[in-house]
Coordinates of C-alpha atoms in Angstrom, one line a residue:
X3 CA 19.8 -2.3 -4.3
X4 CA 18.2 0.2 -6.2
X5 CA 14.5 0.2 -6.2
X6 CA 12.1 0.1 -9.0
X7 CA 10.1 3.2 -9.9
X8 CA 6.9 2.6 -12.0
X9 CA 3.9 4.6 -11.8
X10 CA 1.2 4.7 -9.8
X11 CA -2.8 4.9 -11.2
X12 CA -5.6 6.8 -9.6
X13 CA -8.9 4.8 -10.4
X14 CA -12.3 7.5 -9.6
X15 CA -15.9 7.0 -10.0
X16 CA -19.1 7.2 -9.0
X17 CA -19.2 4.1 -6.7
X18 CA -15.3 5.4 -5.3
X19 CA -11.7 6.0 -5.6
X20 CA -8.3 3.7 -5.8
X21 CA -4.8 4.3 -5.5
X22 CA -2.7 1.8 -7.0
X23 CA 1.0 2.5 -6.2
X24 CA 2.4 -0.1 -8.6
X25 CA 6.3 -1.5 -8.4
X26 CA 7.7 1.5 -6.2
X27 CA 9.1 2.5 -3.3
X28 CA 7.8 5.5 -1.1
X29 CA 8.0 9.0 -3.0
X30 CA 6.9 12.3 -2.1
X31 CA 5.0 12.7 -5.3
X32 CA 2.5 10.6 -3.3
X33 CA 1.1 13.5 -1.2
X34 CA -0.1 14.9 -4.7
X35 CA -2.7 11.8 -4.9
X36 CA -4.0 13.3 -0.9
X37 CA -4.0 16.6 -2.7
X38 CA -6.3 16.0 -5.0
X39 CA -8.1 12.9 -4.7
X40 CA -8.3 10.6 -1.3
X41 CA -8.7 7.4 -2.7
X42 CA -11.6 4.9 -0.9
X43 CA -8.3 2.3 -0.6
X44 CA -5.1 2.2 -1.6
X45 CA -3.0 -0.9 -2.8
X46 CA 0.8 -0.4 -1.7
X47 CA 3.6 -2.9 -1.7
X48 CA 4.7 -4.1 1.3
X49 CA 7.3 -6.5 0.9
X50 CA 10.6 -4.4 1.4
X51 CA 14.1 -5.1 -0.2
X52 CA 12.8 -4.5 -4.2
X53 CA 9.3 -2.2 -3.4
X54 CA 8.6 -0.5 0.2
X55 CA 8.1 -2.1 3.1
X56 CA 5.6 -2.0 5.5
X57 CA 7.1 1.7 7.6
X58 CA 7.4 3.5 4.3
X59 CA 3.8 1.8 3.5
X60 CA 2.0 3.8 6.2
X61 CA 4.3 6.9 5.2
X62 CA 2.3 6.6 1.7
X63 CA -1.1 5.6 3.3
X64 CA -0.6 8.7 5.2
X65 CA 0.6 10.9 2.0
X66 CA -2.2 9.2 -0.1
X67 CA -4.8 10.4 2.5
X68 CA -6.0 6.9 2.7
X69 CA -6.9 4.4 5.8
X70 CA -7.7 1.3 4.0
X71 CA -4.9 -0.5 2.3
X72 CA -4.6 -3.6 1.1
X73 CA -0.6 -4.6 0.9
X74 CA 0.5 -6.7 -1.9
X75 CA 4.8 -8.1 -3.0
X76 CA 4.9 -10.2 0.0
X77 CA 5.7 -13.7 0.9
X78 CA 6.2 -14.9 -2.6
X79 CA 9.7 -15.3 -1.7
X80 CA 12.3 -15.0 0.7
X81 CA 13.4 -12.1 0.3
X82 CA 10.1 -10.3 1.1
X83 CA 8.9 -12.4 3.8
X84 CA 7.1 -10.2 6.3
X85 CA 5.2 -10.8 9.8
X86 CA 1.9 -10.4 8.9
X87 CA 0.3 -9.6 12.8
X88 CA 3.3 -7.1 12.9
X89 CA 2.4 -5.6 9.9
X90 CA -1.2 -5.3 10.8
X91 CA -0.7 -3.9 14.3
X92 CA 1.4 -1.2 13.1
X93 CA -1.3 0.1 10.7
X94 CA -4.4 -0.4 13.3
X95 CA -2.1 1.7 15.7
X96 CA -2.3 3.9 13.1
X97 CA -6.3 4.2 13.0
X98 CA -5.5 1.9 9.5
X99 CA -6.6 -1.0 8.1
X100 CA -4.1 -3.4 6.7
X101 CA -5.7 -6.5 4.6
X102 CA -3.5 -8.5 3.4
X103 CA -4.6 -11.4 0.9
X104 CA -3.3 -15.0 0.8
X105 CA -1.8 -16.3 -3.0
X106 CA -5.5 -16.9 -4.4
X107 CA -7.6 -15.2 -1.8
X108 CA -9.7 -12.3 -3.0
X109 CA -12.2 -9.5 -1.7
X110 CA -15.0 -7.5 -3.3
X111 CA -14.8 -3.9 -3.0

């Protein structure tokens, strides 16, 4: 399977910064974003199999110069089921936050 590259959006203003990887798998153009901007959050899919998955996720959290993430493209089907405690453990091991939203669920930033 070859994985889907569209492009990420850098959101700044006054009240802060967001990174929004979009439908893509980890790239090193990524570190480019930590370069110049370090997002307040970043969104980043997390599902594996058609974006990536939750190791290359903390890859791009770390290229991305960011420790809040909320993950999004998982659990809407099977093939991107993931474990969410897993998931979250292996960012706060990371000194990272990991929210992940239920279908419907939403946050205030």
């Amino acid at each position: 399977m070859v994985p889907c590259f569209v492009a990420g959006t850098l959101i700044e203003t006054k009240e802060g910064n967001f990174y929004h990887a979009g439908d893509t798998a980890l790239t090193y153009d990524m570190k480019l974003i930590g370069e110049y901007s370090q997002p307040d959050i970043a969104f980043l899919p997390i599902g594996d199999n058609f974006t990536m998955g939750i190791k290359d996720a903390l890859i791009a959290s770390d290229f991305v110069e960011c420790d809040k993430i909320l993950g999004y493209h998982f659990d809407t089907f099977g093939y991107i089921e993931i474990d969410h405690e897993v998931a979250k453990r292996k960012f706060f091991e990371k000194g990272k936050d990991l929210m992940l939203l239920e279908i419907g669920d939403s946050i205030e930033l």
